[in-house]
XYZ file of C-alpha atoms in Angstrom:
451
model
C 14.808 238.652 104.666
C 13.398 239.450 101.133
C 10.804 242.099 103.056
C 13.564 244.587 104.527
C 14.562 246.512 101.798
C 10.870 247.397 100.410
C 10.493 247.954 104.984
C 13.548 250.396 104.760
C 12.357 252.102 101.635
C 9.535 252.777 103.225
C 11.136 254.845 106.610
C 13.093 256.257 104.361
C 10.298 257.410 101.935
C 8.013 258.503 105.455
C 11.263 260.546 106.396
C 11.501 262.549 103.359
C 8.275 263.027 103.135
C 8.468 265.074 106.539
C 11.481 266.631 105.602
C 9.677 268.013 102.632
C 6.816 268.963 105.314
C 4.022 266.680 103.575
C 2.022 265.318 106.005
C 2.507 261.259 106.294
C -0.622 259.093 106.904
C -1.209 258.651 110.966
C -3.929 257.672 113.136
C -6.715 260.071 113.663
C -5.882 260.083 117.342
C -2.286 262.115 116.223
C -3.763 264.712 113.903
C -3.120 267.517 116.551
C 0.291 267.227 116.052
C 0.435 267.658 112.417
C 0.522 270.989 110.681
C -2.192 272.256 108.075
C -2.260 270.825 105.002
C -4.077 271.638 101.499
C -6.934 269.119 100.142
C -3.951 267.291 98.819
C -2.791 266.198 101.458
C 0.573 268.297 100.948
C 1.900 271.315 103.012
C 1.279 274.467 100.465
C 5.267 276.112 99.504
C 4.662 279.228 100.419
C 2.716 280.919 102.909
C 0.452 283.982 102.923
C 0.418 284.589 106.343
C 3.175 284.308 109.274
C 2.818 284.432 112.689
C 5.890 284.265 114.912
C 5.468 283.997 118.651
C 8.248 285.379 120.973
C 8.680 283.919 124.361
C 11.040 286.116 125.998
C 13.799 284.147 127.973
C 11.815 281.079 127.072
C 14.322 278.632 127.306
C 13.931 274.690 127.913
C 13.477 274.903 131.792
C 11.087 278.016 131.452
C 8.800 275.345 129.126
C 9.575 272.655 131.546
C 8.503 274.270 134.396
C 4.987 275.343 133.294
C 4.905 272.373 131.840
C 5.325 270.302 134.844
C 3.358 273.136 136.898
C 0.491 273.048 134.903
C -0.151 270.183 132.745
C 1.818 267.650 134.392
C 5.033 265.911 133.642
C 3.677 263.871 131.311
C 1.359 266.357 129.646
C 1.868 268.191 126.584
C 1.235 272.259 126.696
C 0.219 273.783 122.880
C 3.704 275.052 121.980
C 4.945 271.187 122.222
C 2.474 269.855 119.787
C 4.143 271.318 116.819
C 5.294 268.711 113.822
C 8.852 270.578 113.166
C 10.810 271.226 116.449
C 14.602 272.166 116.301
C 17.155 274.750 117.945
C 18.730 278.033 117.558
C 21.961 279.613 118.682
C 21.278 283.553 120.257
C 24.771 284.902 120.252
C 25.333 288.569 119.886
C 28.502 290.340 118.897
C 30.467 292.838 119.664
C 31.289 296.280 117.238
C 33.948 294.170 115.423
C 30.977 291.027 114.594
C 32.706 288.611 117.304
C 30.788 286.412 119.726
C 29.288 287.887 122.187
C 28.010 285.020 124.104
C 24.689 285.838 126.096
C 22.634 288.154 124.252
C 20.279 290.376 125.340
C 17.011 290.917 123.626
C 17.492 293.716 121.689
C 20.687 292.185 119.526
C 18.671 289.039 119.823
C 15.377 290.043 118.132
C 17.484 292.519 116.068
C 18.709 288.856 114.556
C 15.249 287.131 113.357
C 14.145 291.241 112.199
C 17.334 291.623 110.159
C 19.059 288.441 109.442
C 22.144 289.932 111.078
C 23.809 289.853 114.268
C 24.224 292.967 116.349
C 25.627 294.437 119.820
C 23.590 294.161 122.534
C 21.298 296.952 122.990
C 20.843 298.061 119.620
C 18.085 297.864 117.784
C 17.819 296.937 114.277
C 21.110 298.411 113.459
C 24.567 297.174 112.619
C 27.115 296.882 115.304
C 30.028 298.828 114.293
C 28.746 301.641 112.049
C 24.853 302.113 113.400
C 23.641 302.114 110.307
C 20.081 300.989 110.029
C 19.143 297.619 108.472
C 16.177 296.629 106.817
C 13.251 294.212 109.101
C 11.457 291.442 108.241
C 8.035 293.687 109.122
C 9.449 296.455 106.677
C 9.891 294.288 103.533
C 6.020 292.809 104.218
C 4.487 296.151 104.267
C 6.923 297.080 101.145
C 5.148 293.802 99.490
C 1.604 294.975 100.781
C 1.361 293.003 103.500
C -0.563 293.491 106.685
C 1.376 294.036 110.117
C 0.608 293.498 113.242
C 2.619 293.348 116.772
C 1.864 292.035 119.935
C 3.442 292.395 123.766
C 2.457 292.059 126.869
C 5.522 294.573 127.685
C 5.532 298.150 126.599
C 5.276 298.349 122.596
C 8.662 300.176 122.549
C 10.488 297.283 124.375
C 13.177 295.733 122.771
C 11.239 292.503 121.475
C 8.493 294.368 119.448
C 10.724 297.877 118.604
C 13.460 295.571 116.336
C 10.155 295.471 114.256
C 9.513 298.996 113.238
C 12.335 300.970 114.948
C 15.858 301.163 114.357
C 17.426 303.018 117.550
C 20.969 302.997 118.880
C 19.886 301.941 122.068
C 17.143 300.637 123.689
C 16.260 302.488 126.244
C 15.557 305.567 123.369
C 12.115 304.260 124.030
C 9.914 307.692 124.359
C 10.925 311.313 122.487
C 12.069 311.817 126.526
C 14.387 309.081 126.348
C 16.697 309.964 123.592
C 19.852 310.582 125.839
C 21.896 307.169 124.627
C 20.966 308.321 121.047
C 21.826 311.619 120.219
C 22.191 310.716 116.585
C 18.817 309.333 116.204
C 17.328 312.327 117.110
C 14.751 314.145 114.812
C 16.735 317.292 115.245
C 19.741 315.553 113.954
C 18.163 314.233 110.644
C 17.292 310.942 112.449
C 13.826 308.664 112.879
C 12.947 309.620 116.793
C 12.370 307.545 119.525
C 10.827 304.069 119.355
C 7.764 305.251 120.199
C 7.234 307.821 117.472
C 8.940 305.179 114.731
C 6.008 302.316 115.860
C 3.189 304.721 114.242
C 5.249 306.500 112.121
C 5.853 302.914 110.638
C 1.695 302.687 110.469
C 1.911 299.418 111.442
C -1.644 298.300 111.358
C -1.805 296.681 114.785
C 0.126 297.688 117.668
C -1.083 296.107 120.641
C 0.934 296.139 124.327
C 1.826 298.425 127.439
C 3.856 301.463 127.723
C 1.395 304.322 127.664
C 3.597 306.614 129.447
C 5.784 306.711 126.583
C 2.839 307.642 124.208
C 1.909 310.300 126.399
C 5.479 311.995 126.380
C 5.683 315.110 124.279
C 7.610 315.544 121.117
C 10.016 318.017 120.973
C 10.967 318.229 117.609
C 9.901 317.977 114.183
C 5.979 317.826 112.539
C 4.356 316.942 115.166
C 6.438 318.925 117.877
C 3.826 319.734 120.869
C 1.854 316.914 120.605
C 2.228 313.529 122.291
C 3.239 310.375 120.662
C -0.703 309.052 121.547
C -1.961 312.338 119.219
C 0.709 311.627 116.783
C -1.037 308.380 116.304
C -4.302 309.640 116.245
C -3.476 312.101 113.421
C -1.857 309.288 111.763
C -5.237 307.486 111.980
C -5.045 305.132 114.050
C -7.902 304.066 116.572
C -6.632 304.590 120.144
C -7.707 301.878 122.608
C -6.827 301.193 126.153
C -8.931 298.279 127.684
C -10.802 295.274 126.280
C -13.871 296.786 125.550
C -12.135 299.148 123.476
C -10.160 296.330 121.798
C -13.384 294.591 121.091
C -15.175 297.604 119.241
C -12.076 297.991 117.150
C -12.762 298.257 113.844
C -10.993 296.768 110.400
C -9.796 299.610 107.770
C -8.396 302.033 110.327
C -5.179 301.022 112.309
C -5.402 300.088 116.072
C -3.004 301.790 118.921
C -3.976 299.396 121.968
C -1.905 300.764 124.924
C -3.328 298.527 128.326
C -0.911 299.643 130.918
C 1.164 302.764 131.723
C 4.149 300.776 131.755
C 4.619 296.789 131.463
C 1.353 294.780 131.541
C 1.301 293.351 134.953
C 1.192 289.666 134.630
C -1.485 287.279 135.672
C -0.028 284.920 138.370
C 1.406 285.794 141.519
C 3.224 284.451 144.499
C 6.262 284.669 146.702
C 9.760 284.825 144.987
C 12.515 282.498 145.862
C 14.544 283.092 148.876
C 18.001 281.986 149.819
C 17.651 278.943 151.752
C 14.258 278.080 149.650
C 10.435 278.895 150.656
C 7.688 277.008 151.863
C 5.841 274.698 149.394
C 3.650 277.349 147.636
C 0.611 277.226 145.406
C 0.458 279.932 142.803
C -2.169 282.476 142.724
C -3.915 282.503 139.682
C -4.868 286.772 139.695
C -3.016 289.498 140.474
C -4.395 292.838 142.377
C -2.312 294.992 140.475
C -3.978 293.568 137.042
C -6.633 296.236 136.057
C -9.709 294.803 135.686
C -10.491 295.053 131.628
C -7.013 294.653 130.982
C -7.209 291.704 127.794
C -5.019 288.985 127.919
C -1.944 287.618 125.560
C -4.709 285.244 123.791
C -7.349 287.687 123.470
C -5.456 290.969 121.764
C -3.882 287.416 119.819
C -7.010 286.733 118.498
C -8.373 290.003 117.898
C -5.047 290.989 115.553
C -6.169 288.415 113.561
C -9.126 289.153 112.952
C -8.087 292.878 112.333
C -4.911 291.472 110.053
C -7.373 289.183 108.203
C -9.342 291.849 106.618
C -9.128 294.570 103.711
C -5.344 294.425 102.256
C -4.694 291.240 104.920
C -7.423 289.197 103.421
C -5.998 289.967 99.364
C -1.973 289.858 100.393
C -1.444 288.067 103.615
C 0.286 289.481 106.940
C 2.687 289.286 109.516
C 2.126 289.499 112.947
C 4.210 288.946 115.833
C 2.842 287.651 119.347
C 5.348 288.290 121.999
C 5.041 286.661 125.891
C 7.634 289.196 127.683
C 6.980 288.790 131.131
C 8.117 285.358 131.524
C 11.626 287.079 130.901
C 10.963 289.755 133.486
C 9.768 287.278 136.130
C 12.676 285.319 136.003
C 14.824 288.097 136.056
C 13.402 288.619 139.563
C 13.351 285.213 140.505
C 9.639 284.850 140.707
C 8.589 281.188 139.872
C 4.516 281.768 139.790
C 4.507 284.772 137.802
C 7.085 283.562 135.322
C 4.729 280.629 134.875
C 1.523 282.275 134.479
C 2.863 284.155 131.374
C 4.099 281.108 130.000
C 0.839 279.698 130.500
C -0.739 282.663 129.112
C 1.680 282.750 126.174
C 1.310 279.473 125.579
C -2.959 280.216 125.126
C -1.901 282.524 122.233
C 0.251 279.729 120.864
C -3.147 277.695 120.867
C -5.065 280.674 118.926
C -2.074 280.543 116.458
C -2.631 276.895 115.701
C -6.202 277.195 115.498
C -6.215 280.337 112.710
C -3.783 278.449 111.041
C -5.785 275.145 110.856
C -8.207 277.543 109.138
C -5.421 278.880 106.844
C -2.897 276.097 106.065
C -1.394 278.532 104.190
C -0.355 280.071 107.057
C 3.718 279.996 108.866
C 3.321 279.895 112.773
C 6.745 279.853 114.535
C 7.030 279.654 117.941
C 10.412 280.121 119.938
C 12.468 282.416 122.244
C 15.153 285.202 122.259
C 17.348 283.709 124.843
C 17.463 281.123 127.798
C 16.942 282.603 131.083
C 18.023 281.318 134.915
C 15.175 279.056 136.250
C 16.559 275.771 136.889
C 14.502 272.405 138.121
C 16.727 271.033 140.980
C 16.076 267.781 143.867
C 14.090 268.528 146.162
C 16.730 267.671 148.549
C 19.365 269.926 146.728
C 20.768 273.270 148.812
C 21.608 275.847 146.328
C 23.730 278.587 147.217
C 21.142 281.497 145.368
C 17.693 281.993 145.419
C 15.396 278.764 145.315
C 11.611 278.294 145.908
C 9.318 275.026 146.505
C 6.063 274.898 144.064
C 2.916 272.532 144.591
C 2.339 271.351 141.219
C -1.403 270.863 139.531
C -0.625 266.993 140.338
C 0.298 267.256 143.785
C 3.916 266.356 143.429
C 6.825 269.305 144.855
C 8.550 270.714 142.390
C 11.742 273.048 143.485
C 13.514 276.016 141.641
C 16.409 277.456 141.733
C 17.793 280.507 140.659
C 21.667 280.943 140.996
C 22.750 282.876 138.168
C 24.144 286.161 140.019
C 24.010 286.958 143.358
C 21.341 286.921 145.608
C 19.328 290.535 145.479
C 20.932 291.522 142.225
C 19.140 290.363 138.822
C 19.011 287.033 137.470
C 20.447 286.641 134.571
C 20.005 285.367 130.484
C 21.922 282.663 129.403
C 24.157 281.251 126.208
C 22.465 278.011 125.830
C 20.597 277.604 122.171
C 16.576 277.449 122.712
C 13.960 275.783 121.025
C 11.857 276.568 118.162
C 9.011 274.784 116.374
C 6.865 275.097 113.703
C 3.851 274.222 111.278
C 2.990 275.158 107.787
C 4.875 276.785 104.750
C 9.023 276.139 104.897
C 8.665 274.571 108.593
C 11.285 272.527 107.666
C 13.620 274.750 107.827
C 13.681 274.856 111.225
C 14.683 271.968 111.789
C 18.232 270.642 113.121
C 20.035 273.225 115.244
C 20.396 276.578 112.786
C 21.231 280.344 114.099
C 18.322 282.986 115.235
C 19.555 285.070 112.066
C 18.196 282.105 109.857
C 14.548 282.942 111.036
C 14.383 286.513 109.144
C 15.239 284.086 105.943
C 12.628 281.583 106.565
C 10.337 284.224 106.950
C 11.117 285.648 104.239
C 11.443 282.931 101.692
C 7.568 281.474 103.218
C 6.119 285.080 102.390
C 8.816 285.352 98.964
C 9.501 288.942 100.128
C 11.335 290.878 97.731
């Protein structure tokens, strides 16, 4: 009897000792799971660096699913191995700030940019008045920091454009595109399209698709006659458009990777689910429509860190973020393989997060989503009225998923639900619990003190 106080003191000493994100003794065996710490044994306060990794429509069946494809129901991808794992809410509003219940993930990423909600569609602006708000990737570069972004969509979709754009709408994506945002228009005193914004910004690493955007002309303004690409180049940036060229990039200059006219095509493929189900289907692991050269997620991941770790990177930290889009885009078309090939191949750059920040404990990496998506693991023997497919997982076992979230040959939808998001390193606590996507801009910001 006398032993259970000093036995609770102890749990309860262990448990703040997470809370405070100081690593507690374990066996050697568990060390994966526990973030960097300093030769002290203690998480460092504040971080230099932060790396935030976006996987779009990533919700818990989207992880499940690869999971279960790939690894096995009892295995454990990279993104699970994190030591602080909680949940955010992805609401959007409307123009007068009330719920808006599914977002979309323009007013979703516009949250964790800004700290603020917004309507969906806009980017980095505020919902009733448009006015421009200040991003997490503008107040690093005001405090010196390096910046870096990562897609495997085009560079002026949504996810990456809350970053260094602040549009009306998204689709004001090339200086071609500026219909929905007549305001935002150079002629009209306003920043441009997306496109011209990203370099304009001089963000030191843009990395993505969307090259046909680059290559539309401007029509207004300094650099009227020239394409967004020579823009860029007379901005000083190093133009690059396969991995070779990624590879030969140098530090000191920025880099412009553009890998696919459009979206990068993704890396698995197979047949989409059909109403009434499909046979039980393997995945193919290529994709003929993937131009050969074309890097993947975890390659241009590594690569911007080693770019963002040089020169002013090295002396005042950075912030890059990694974004897996396609797993979004797949499920929007109901396509089980290729939605979880990206997560596979998202969840690679989540591995060369972890191991630059096991290098760098003082280094933030964040990994989470924008918004739950459609994919749902159903029985085997289940009949669901939408589109469902039959998968033959790495163990053997059949695995069946449905989509039902519109009807069938129209889009598949986002959903409401709150998604996960984990973490190791600086303030990684504070993601714990179940907090709102607007509290990521101030965890970011409080690990980096931005000013």
């Amino acid at each position: 009897m006398g032993s259970r106080p000093y036995r609770r003191r102890l749990a309860w000493g262990a448990a703040a000792l997470l809370v405070a994100g100081i690593a507690v003794p374990a066996a050697a065996s568990a060390a994966e799971h526990h973030g960097p710490s300093d030769v002290a044994g203690r998480t460092p306060k504040n971080a230099k660096n932060v790396i935030l990794l976006i996987g779009d429509g990533m919700g818990d069946s989207e992880i499940t699913l690869a999971r279960d494809y790939t690894v096995g129901a009892a295995g454990r991808l990279n993104m699970d191995k994190f030591p602080m794992t909680g949940a955010y809410t992805t609401y959007s509003v409307d123009k007068d700030g009330k719920p808006d219940y599914v977002t979309d993930s323009a007013a979703s990423g516009t949250g964790w940019a800004t700290g603020r909600k917004t309507v969906n569609g806009r980017i980095s602006k505020t919902p009733g008045t448009d006015k421009p708000m200040t991003t997490i990737l503008e107040l690093a570069q005001r405090n010196g920091l390096a910046t870096g972004s990562v897609t495997t969509a085009e560079l002026t979709d949504a996810t990456p454009a809350v970053l260094a754009s602040h549009a009306t709408d998204r689709s004001c994506q090339g200086p071609a595109d500026m219909k929905a945002c007549p305001n935002d228009t150079i002629a009209k005193g306003g920043p441009g399209s997306i496109a011209e914004q990203s370099v304009n910004h001089k963000v030191d690493v843009l990395l993505g698709g969307g090259r046909n955007r680059f290559d539309q002309k401007i029509t207004e303004g300094r650099y009227q006659g020239l394409t967004v690409t020579q823009q860029a180049e007379k901005l000083g940036y190093q133009i690059v458009t396969d991995a070779k060229g990624l590879s030969s990039a140098k530090a000191g200059k920025p880099v412009l990777g553009l890998f696919a006219p459009g979206n990068v095509p993704v890396e698995w493929t197979g047949k989409n689910a059909a109403v009434g189900g499909t046979a039980a289907q393997r995945c193919v692991t290529s994709n003929p429509e993937r131009k050969a050269g074309t890097p993947d997620l975890e390659s241009q991941t590594r690569k911007a860190l080693e770019l963002l770790n040089t020169g002013k990177g090295k002396k005042n930290g950075f912030f890059l973020q990694v974004e897996g889009a396609s797993i979004d885009k797949r499920d929007h078309a109901a396509d089980p393989c290729g939605q979880i090939g990206e997560t596979a191949a998202f969840d690679r750059a989540v591995k060369a997060a972890r191991e630059y920040a096991a290098k760098h404990p003082d280094t933030l990496v964040v990994t989470t989503a924008d918004h739950g998506h459609s994919s749902q693991i159903v029985p085997l023997e289940a009949n669901p009225p939408g589109l469902s497919s039959t998968l033959v997982t790495n163990e053997g076992q059949q695995l069946k998923v449905n989509y039902s979230t519109n009807t069938p040959g129209q889009s598949q939808e986002h959903t409401g639900t709150e998604v996960r998001i984990a973490a190791q390193g600086p303030q990684s606590q504070r993601v714990l619990g179940v907090t709102d996507q607007t509290e990521l801009f101030t965890t970011i910001r409080t690990a980096l003190s931005l000013r």
